């Protein structure tokens, strides 16, 4: 049975493939695996007698360490954005005042926001009342009567 032989550039090709996958699937996961493949290829270039098992071990350990470090770094240093509420649609409405679409009865009612109808919780109000959004719980707004 022939022994599997991996050359340094095989790791570099793997790194390139992982980079292409990273372009298609965002999240930085494959980027760190690609870096690990590149480093493994460089080590194999420097130490050509390295066994396949050791190469796979180095690649695996570097991948896990790099991804873990990135996760910790990402939690401690979140990306600053000029649109922090972009994917938090309900949060965008906190502090705004709206007319009721359906009166609040037994603590529940509805408001119309742009082209959407939202369920609201708050003190009972008639249809003519204005309410201010004070919090969002999932798809329900907590409101209070606006002055």
Short mmCIF file of C-alpha atoms in Angstrom, two decimals:
data_model
loop_
_atom_site.label_atom_id
_atom_site.label_comp_id
_atom_site.label_asym_id
_atom_site.label_seq_id
_atom_site.Cartn_x
_atom_site.Cartn_y
_atom_site.Cartn_z
CA UNK A 1 0.00 0.00 0.00
CA UNK A 2 1.38 3.40 -1.01
CA UNK A 3 1.86 6.04 1.68
CA UNK A 4 0.06 9.33 1.21
CA UNK A 5 2.46 12.17 0.49
CA UNK A 6 1.40 15.78 0.85
CA UNK A 7 3.60 18.55 -0.50
CA UNK A 8 3.65 22.10 0.90
CA UNK A 9 1.76 23.57 -2.02
CA UNK A 10 -1.13 21.16 -1.38
CA UNK A 11 -1.75 23.06 1.86
CA UNK A 12 -1.56 26.36 -0.01
CA UNK A 13 -4.14 25.15 -2.51
CA UNK A 14 -6.37 24.11 0.39
CA UNK A 15 -5.87 27.59 1.89
CA UNK A 16 -6.89 29.18 -1.42
CA UNK A 17 -10.00 26.99 -1.64
CA UNK A 18 -10.92 27.94 1.93
CA UNK A 19 -10.49 31.63 1.06
CA UNK A 20 -12.87 31.24 -1.87
CA UNK A 21 -15.38 29.55 0.45
CA UNK A 22 -14.98 32.48 2.88
CA UNK A 23 -15.94 34.86 0.09
CA UNK A 24 -19.12 32.88 -0.49
CA UNK A 25 -19.97 32.20 3.18
CA UNK A 26 -19.35 35.21 5.44
CA UNK A 27 -18.37 34.90 9.07
CA UNK A 28 -14.54 34.69 9.17
CA UNK A 29 -14.69 30.96 9.98
CA UNK A 30 -13.01 29.74 6.79
CA UNK A 31 -10.56 32.66 6.77
CA UNK A 32 -8.85 31.33 9.89
CA UNK A 33 -8.82 27.80 8.50
CA UNK A 34 -7.20 29.18 5.34
CA UNK A 35 -4.54 30.93 7.42
CA UNK A 36 -3.91 27.68 9.27
CA UNK A 37 -3.52 25.82 5.98
CA UNK A 38 -1.07 28.43 4.73
CA UNK A 39 1.00 28.22 7.94
CA UNK A 40 0.97 24.41 7.77
CA UNK A 41 2.22 24.60 4.18
CA UNK A 42 5.01 27.00 5.23
CA UNK A 43 6.05 24.65 8.05
CA UNK A 44 6.10 21.73 5.61
CA UNK A 45 8.26 23.79 3.26
CA UNK A 46 10.74 24.34 6.11
CA UNK A 47 10.52 20.76 7.43
CA UNK A 48 9.85 18.48 4.41
CA UNK A 49 10.16 15.25 6.42
CA UNK A 50 7.06 16.07 8.53
CA UNK A 51 4.56 13.19 8.68
CA UNK A 52 1.04 13.55 7.29
CA UNK A 53 -0.41 12.91 10.76
CA UNK A 54 1.63 15.76 12.23
CA UNK A 55 0.60 18.07 9.38
CA UNK A 56 -3.09 17.34 9.97
CA UNK A 57 -2.60 17.80 13.72
CA UNK A 58 -0.89 21.18 13.20
CA UNK A 59 -3.61 22.30 10.79
CA UNK A 60 -6.37 21.20 13.18
CA UNK A 61 -4.85 22.80 16.27
CA UNK A 62 -4.07 26.06 14.46
CA UNK A 63 -7.61 26.19 13.06
CA UNK A 64 -9.28 25.65 16.43
CA UNK A 65 -6.99 28.13 18.20
CA UNK A 66 -7.37 30.80 15.51
CA UNK A 67 -11.17 30.50 15.37
CA UNK A 68 -11.46 30.52 19.17
CA UNK A 69 -9.22 33.57 19.50
CA UNK A 70 -11.24 35.37 16.83
CA UNK A 71 -14.49 34.61 18.67
CA UNK A 72 -13.09 36.02 21.93
CA UNK A 73 -11.67 39.07 20.14
CA UNK A 74 -14.99 39.67 18.37
CA UNK A 75 -16.92 39.60 21.64
CA UNK A 76 -14.55 42.04 23.33
CA UNK A 77 -14.27 44.38 20.32
CA UNK A 78 -17.61 44.49 18.48
CA UNK A 79 -17.62 46.18 15.10
CA UNK A 80 -18.73 49.80 15.36
CA UNK A 81 -21.35 50.80 12.85
CA UNK A 82 -23.11 53.99 11.86
CA UNK A 83 -26.40 52.01 11.66
CA UNK A 84 -26.52 50.05 14.94
CA UNK A 85 -30.26 49.34 14.62
CA UNK A 86 -30.17 48.17 11.00
CA UNK A 87 -31.26 44.59 11.74
CA UNK A 88 -33.25 45.48 14.86
CA UNK A 89 -36.36 46.86 13.26
CA UNK A 90 -38.46 47.16 16.40
CA UNK A 91 -35.71 48.99 18.32
CA UNK A 92 -35.85 51.77 15.72
CA UNK A 93 -39.30 52.79 16.95
CA UNK A 94 -38.51 53.26 20.65
CA UNK A 95 -39.34 56.83 21.64
CA UNK A 96 -41.61 57.48 18.65
CA UNK A 97 -45.27 58.42 19.02
CA UNK A 98 -48.02 56.73 17.00
CA UNK A 99 -51.80 56.81 16.71
CA UNK A 100 -53.62 53.65 17.66
CA UNK A 101 -54.85 51.43 14.84
CA UNK A 102 -56.97 49.40 17.24
CA UNK A 103 -57.80 50.64 20.78
CA UNK A 104 -55.93 49.12 23.70
CA UNK A 105 -58.42 46.95 25.57
CA UNK A 106 -57.41 44.64 28.42
CA UNK A 107 -53.85 45.79 27.89
CA UNK A 108 -53.65 44.84 24.18
CA UNK A 109 -54.09 46.86 21.02
CA UNK A 110 -52.44 47.65 17.69
CA UNK A 111 -50.65 50.53 15.99
CA UNK A 112 -49.83 51.09 12.35
CA UNK A 113 -46.18 51.87 11.65
CA UNK A 114 -45.51 52.74 8.02
CA UNK A 115 -46.92 49.71 6.18
CA UNK A 116 -46.96 47.31 9.15
CA UNK A 117 -49.39 46.62 11.97
CA UNK A 118 -47.73 46.00 15.36
CA UNK A 119 -49.27 44.54 18.50
CA UNK A 120 -48.93 46.77 21.57
CA UNK A 121 -49.24 46.31 25.32
CA UNK A 122 -50.06 49.13 27.66
CA UNK A 123 -52.77 50.86 29.64
CA UNK A 124 -56.21 50.85 28.07
CA UNK A 125 -56.70 53.73 25.59
CA UNK A 126 -59.38 54.62 23.07
CA UNK A 127 -58.78 54.74 19.32
CA UNK A 128 -58.04 58.49 19.31
CA UNK A 129 -55.16 58.26 21.78
CA UNK A 130 -51.50 58.71 20.87
CA UNK A 131 -49.01 56.27 22.37
CA UNK A 132 -45.26 56.32 22.75
CA UNK A 133 -43.19 53.16 22.24
CA UNK A 134 -41.07 52.59 25.36
CA UNK A 135 -39.79 49.02 24.81
CA UNK A 136 -39.86 46.11 22.39
CA UNK A 137 -40.34 42.46 23.35
CA UNK A 138 -40.00 40.33 20.24
CA UNK A 139 -42.74 41.61 17.94
CA UNK A 140 -44.75 43.40 20.62
CA UNK A 141 -44.31 47.05 21.59
CA UNK A 142 -44.73 48.21 25.15
CA UNK A 143 -46.37 51.63 25.02
CA UNK A 144 -47.50 54.40 27.29
CA UNK A 145 -49.94 57.20 26.64
CA UNK A 146 -48.22 60.17 24.96
CA UNK A 147 -48.85 63.68 26.27
#
